[in-house]
Short mmCIF file of C-alpha atoms (C1' of nucleotides) in Angstrom, two decimals:
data_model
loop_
_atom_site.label_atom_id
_atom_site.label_comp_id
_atom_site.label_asym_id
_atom_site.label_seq_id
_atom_site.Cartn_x
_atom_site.Cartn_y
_atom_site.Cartn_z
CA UNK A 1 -242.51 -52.11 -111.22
CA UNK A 2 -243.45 -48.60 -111.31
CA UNK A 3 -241.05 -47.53 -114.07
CA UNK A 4 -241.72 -43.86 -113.59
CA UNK A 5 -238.33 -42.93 -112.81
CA UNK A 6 -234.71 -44.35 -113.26
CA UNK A 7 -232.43 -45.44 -110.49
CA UNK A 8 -231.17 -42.48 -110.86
CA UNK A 9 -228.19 -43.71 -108.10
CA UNK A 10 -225.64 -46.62 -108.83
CA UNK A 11 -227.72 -49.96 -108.50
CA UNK A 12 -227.12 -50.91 -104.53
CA UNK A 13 -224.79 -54.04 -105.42
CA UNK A 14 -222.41 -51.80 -106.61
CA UNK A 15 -221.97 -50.98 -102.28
CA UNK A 16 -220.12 -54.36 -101.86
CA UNK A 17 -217.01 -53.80 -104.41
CA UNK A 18 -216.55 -50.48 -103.27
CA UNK A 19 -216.40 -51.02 -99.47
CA UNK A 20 -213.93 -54.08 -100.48
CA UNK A 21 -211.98 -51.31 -102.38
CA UNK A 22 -211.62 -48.82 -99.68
CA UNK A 23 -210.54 -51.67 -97.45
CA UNK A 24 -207.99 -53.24 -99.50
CA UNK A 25 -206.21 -49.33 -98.88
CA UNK A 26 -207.11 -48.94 -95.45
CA UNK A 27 -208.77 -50.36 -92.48
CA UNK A 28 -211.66 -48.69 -91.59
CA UNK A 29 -215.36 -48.67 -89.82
CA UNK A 30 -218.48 -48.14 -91.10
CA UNK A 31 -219.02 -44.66 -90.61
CA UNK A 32 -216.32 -43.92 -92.04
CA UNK A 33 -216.67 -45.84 -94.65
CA UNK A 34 -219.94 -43.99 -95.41
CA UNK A 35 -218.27 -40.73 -95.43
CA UNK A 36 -215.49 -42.07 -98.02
CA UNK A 37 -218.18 -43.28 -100.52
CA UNK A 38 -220.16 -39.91 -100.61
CA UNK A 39 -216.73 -38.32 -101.80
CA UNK A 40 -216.86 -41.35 -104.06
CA UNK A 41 -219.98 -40.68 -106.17
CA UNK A 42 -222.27 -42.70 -103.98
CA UNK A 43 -224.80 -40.34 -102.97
CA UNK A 44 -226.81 -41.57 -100.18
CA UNK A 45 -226.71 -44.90 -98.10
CA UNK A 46 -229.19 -46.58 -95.92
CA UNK A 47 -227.01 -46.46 -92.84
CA UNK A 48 -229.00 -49.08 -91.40
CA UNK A 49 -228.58 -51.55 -94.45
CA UNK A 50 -225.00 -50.44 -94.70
CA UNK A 51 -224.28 -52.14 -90.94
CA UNK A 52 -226.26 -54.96 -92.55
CA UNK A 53 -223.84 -55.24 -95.57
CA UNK A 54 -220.71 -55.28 -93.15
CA UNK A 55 -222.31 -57.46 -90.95
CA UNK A 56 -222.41 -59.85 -93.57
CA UNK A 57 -219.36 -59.82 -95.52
CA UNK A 58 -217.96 -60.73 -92.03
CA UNK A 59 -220.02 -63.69 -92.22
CA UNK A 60 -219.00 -64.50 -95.95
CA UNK A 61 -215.20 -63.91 -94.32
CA UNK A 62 -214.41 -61.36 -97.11
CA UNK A 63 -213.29 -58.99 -94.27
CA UNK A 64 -212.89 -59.42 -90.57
CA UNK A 65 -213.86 -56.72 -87.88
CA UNK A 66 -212.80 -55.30 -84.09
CA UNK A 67 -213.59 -53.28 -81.94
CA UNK A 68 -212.22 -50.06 -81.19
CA UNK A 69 -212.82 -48.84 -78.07
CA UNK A 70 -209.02 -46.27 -77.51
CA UNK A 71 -211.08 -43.26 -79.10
CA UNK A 72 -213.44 -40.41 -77.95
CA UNK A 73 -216.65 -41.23 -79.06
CA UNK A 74 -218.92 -44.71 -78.75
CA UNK A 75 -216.72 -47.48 -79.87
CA UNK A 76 -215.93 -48.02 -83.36
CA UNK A 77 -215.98 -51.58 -85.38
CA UNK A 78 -212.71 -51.96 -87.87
CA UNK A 79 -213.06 -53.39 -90.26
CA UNK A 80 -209.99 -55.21 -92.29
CA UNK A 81 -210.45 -57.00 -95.92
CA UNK A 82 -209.36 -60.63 -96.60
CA UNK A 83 -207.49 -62.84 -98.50
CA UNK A 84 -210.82 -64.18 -99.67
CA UNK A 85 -212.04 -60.35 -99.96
CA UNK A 86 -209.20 -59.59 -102.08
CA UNK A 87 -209.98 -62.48 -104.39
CA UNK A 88 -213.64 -61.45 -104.39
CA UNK A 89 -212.86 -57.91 -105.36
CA UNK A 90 -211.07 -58.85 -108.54
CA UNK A 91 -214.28 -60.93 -109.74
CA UNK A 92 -216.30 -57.97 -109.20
CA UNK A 93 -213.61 -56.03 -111.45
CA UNK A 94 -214.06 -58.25 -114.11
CA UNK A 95 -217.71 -57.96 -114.03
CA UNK A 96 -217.43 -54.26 -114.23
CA UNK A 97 -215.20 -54.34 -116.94
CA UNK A 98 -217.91 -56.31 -118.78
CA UNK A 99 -220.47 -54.01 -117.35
CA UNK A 100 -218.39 -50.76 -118.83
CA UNK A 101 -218.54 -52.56 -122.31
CA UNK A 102 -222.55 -52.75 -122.29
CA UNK A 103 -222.80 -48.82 -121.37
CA UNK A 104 -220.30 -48.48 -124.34
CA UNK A 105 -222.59 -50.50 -126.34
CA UNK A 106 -226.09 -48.23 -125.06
CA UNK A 107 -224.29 -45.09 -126.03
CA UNK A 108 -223.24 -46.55 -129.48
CA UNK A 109 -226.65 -47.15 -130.02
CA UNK A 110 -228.10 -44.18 -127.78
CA UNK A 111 -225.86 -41.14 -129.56
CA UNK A 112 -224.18 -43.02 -132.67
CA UNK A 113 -222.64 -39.72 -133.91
CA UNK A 114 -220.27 -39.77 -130.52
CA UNK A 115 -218.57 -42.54 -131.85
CA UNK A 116 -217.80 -41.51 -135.51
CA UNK A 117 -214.46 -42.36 -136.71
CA UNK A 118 -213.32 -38.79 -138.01
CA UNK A 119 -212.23 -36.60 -134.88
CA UNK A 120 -213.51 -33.40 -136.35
CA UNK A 121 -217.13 -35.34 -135.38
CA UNK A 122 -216.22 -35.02 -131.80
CA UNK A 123 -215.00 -31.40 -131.42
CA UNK A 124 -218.30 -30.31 -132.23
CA UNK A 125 -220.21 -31.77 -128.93
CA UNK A 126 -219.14 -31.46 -125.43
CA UNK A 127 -219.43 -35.37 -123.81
CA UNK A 128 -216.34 -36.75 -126.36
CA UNK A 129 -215.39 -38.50 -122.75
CA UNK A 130 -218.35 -40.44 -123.23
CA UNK A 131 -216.56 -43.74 -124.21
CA UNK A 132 -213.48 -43.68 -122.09
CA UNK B 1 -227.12 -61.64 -98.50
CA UNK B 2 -224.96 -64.19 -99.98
CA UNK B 3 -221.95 -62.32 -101.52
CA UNK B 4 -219.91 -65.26 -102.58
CA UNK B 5 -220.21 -64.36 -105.90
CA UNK B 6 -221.13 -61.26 -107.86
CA UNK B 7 -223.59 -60.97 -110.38
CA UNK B 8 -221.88 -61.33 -113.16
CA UNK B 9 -224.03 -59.96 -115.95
CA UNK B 10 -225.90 -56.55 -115.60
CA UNK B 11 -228.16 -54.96 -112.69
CA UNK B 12 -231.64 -56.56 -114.41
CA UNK B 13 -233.00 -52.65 -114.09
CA UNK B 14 -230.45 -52.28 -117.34
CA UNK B 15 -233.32 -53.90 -119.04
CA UNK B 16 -235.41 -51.20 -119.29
CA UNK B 17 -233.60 -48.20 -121.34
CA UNK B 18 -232.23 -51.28 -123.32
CA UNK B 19 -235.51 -51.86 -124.56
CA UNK B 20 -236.54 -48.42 -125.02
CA UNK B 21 -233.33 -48.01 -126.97
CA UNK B 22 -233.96 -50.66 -129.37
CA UNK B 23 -237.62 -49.82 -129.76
CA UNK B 24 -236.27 -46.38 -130.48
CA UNK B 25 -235.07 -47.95 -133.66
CA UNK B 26 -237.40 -50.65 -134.41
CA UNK B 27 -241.25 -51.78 -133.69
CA UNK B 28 -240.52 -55.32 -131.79
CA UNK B 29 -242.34 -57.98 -130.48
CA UNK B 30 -241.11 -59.50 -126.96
CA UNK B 31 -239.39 -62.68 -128.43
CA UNK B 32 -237.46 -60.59 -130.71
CA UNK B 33 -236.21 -57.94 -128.45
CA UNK B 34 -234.91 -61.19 -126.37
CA UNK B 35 -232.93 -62.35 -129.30
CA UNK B 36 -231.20 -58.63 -129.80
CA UNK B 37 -230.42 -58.34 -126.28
CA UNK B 38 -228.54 -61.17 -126.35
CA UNK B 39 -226.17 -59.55 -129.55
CA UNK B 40 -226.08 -56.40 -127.40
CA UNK B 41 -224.11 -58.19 -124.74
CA UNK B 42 -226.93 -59.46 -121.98
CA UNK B 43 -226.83 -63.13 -121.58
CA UNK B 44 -229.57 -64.86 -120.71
CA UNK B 45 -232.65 -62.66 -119.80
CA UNK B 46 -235.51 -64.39 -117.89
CA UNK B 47 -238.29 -64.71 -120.21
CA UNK B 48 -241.42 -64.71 -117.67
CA UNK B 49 -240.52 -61.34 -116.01
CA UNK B 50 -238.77 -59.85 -119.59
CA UNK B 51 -243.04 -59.97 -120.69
CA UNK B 52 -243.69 -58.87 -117.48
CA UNK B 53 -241.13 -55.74 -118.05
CA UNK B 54 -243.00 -55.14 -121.17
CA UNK B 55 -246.54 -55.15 -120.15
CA UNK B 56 -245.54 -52.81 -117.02
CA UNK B 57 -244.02 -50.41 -119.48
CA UNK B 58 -246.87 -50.04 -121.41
CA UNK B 59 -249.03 -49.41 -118.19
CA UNK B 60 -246.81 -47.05 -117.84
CA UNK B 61 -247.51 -45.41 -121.05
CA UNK B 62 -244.11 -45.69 -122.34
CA UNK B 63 -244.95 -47.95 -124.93
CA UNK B 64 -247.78 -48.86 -127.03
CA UNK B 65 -248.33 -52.47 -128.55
CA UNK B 66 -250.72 -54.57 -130.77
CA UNK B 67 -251.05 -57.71 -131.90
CA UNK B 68 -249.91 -58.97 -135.03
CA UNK B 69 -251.72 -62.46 -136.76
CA UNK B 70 -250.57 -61.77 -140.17
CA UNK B 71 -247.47 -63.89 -140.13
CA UNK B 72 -246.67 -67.71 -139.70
CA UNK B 73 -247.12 -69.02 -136.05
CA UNK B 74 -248.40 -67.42 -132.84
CA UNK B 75 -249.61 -63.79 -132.64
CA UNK B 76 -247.07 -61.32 -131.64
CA UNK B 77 -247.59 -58.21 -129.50
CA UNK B 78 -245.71 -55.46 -131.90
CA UNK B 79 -244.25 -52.67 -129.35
CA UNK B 80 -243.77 -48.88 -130.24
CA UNK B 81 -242.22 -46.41 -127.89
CA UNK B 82 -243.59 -43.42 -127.08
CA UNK B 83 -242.73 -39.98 -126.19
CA UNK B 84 -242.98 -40.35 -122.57
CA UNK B 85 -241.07 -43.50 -123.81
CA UNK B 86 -238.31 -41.35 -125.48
CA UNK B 87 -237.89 -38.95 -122.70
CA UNK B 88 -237.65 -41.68 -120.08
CA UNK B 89 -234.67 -43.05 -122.12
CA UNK B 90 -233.01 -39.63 -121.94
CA UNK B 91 -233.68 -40.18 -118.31
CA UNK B 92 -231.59 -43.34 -118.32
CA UNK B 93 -228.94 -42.34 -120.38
CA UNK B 94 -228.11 -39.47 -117.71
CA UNK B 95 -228.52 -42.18 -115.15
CA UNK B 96 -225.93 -44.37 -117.13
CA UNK B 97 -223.81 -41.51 -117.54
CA UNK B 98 -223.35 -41.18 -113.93
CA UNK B 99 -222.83 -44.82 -113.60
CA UNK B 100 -219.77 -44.70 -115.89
CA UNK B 101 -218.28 -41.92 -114.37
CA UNK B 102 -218.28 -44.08 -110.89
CA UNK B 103 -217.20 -47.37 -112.64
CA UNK B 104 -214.31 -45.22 -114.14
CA UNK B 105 -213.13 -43.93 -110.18
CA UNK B 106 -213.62 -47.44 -109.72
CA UNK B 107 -210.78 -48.44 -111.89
CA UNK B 108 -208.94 -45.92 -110.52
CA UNK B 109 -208.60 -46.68 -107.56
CA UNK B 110 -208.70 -50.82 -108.42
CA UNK B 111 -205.42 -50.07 -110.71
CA UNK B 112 -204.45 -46.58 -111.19
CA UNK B 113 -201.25 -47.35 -113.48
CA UNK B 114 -204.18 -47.69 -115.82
CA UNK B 115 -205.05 -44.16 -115.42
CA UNK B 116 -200.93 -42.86 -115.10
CA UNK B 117 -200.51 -39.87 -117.00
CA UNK B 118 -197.04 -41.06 -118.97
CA UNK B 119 -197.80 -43.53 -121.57
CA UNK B 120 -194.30 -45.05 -120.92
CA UNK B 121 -195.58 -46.79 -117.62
CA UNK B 122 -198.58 -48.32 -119.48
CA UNK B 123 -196.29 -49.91 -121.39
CA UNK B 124 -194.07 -51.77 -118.67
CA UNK B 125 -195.37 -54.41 -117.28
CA UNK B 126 -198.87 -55.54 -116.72
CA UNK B 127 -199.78 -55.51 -113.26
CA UNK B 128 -197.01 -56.31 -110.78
CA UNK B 129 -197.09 -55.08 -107.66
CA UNK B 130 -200.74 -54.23 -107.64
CA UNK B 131 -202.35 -57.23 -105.89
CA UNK B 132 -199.58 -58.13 -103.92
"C1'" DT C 1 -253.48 -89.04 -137.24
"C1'" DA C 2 -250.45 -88.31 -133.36
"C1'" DC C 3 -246.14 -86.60 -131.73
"C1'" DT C 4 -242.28 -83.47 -131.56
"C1'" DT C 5 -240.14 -79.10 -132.10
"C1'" DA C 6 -239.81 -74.07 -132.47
"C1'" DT C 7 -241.93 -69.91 -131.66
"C1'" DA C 8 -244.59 -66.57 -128.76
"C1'" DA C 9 -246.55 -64.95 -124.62
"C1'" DG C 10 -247.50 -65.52 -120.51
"C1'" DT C 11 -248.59 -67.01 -114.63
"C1'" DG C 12 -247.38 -68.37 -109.78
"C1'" DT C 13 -244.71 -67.69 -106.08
"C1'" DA C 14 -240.53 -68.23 -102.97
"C1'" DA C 15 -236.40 -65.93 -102.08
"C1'" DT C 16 -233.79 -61.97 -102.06
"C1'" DT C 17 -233.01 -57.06 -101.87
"C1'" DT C 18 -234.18 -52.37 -100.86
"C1'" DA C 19 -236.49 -48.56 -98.64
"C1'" DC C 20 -238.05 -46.41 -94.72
"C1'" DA C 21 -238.80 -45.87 -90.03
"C1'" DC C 22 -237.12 -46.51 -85.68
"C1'" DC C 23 -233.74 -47.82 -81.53
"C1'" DT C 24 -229.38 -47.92 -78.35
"C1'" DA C 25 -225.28 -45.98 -76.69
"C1'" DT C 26 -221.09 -42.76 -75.84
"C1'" DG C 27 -218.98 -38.43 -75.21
"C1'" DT C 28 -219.03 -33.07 -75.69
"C1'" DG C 29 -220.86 -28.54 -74.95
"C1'" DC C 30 -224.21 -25.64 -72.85
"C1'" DG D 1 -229.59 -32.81 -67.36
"C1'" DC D 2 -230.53 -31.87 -72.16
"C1'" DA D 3 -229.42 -31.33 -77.04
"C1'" DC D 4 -226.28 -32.83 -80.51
"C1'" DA D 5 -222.95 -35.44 -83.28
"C1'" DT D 6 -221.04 -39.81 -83.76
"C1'" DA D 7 -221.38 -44.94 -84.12
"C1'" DG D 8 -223.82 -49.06 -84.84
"C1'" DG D 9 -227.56 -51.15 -85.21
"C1'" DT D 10 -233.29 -53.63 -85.72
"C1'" DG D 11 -237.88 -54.40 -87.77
"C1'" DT D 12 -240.46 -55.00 -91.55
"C1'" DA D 13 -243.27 -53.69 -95.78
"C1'" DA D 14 -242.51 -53.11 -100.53
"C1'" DA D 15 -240.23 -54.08 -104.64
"C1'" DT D 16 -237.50 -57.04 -107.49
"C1'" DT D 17 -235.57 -61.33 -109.11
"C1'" DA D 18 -235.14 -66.23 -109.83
"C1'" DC D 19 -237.05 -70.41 -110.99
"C1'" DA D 20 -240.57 -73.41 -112.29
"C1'" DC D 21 -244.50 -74.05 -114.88
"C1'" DT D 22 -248.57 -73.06 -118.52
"C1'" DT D 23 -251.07 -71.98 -122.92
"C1'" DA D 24 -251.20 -71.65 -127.73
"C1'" DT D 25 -250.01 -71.75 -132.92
"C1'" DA D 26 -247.88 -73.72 -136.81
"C1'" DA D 27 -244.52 -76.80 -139.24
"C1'" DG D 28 -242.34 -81.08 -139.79
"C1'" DT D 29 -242.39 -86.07 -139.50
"C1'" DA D 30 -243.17 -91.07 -138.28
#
DNA sequence: TACTTATAAGTGTAATTTACACCTATGTGC
DNA sequence: GCACATAGGTGTAAATTACACTTATAAGTA
C-alpha cells in the first residue's frame, strides 16, 4: 500500500466528469483538453492514459470523436459529448455532491471549532471557507 | 475501463485519514471502526482489505495495536495512532482541502446559477435551462 | 451435545486502474 | 536536415480494488 504519502492530486476518476464537463461547453481534442484541466486544478495528467480515457468513453458512446485535419499542425481528434454523456455527467454530479458531504463530515470531525455556531468563532481563523 | 457508471461512494484511498481521524479520538479495534464508518457516511467498506488497510498502516508506523482478550468473544486488535500517524492526517486534510476546492469549480461550472452573486436568482426557479 | 448466529480478524487472487517509459507523425524555424 | 512544439498514441509493471472464501470465539437454543 505504501501509505507514506497522500494522493496529494484529485483521485484519477475524478478525469472522466471533468472531460464530460468541458465537453458539454465546447467541442474539443485531447490536447486541449489537457491544457483546460491544468487551469482547472488538475495538476498533471498521464498524456498517454488520457488518450486511453478518450479512447474509451468513445467506446462507452458518452462522446463521439473526428478528425480534424483543416489546421496547421498533425491532425487533431474532436471530440463532442453525448446524449448518453450528458446523462452520465449528472450521475457523477450527484456522486460528488455526496462526496462534498463526507469532506464536510472529515473537517467536522478534523477541526470541530470551524464549525461552531457563534460567528465570532470563525473570525478568529483564516479557512472559515472551509465548509462551503 | 468501463465508465457506465460512476463510483458512487468515495475514492477507497478516503479510507485512510478516515481512520486516522477517528483513531485520533478513540483507541478502536477493526470491527468497530467498520461500524463508525458507516455513521460517517461510507457505505459498505470491504472487510478483507479494510484489515488489510490496518495492518499496512501499522507497518507503516502510523499506528500501533494490541490485542485485547479481556472482553466477551474473539480477541480484538486495539489500534492507537501515532505521531507519524497524526502528522500524516494533517497531510490528508491539506490533500482534502484541495479536493474541495476542485469539487467546488466543479459545481461551477456544472450549474453556476448556484454560484450567481444576487440571491434573487437563487430563488427563481430550480434549474431550467441548464441541461437543455 | 450439536447446530446456528454474531462477532472479530483475516487470506487468496482475478480484474481493474495507475504510473512510467517509450513511440509515431506533422509542420515550423533555423 | 535537424531540433522543437504539437498531437495522439502503445506497452507493461506496479498498485489497488472487488469478490469469494477461511479461521476462531462465545452465546443462544433445539
Amino acid at each position: 500500500m505504501n501509505s507514506k504519502k497522500p494522493q496529494i492530486g484529485a483521485p484519477k476518476n475524478i478525469l472522466v466528469p471533468v472531460i464530460l464537463l468541458h465537453l458539454r461547453d465546447i467541442n474539443a481534442y485531447g490536447y486541449e483538453l489537457m491544457e483546460k484541466l491544468t487551469t482547472f486544478g488538475i495538476d498533471s495528467v498521464d498524456r498517454g492514459n488520457f488518450y486511453r480515457i478518450l479512447r474509451q468513453l468513445e467506446k462507452d458512446e458518452l462522446v463521439t470523436s473526428e478528425w480534424n485535419t483543416d489546421e496547421n499542425g498533425p491532425a487533431k481528434r474532436i471530440y463532442a459529448i453525448t446524449e448518453e454523456g450528458l446523462s452520465y455527467l449528472d450521475l457523477w454530479a450527484g456522486s460528488f455532491d455526496e462526496y462534498q458531504k463526507l469532506l464536510t463530515n472529515f473537517f467536522k470531525l478534523y477541526n470541530p471549532f470551524l464549525f461552531a455556531s457563534t460567528p465570532a468563532n470563525k473570525k478568529t481563523d483564516e479557512a472559515d471557507d472551509i465548509n462551503d
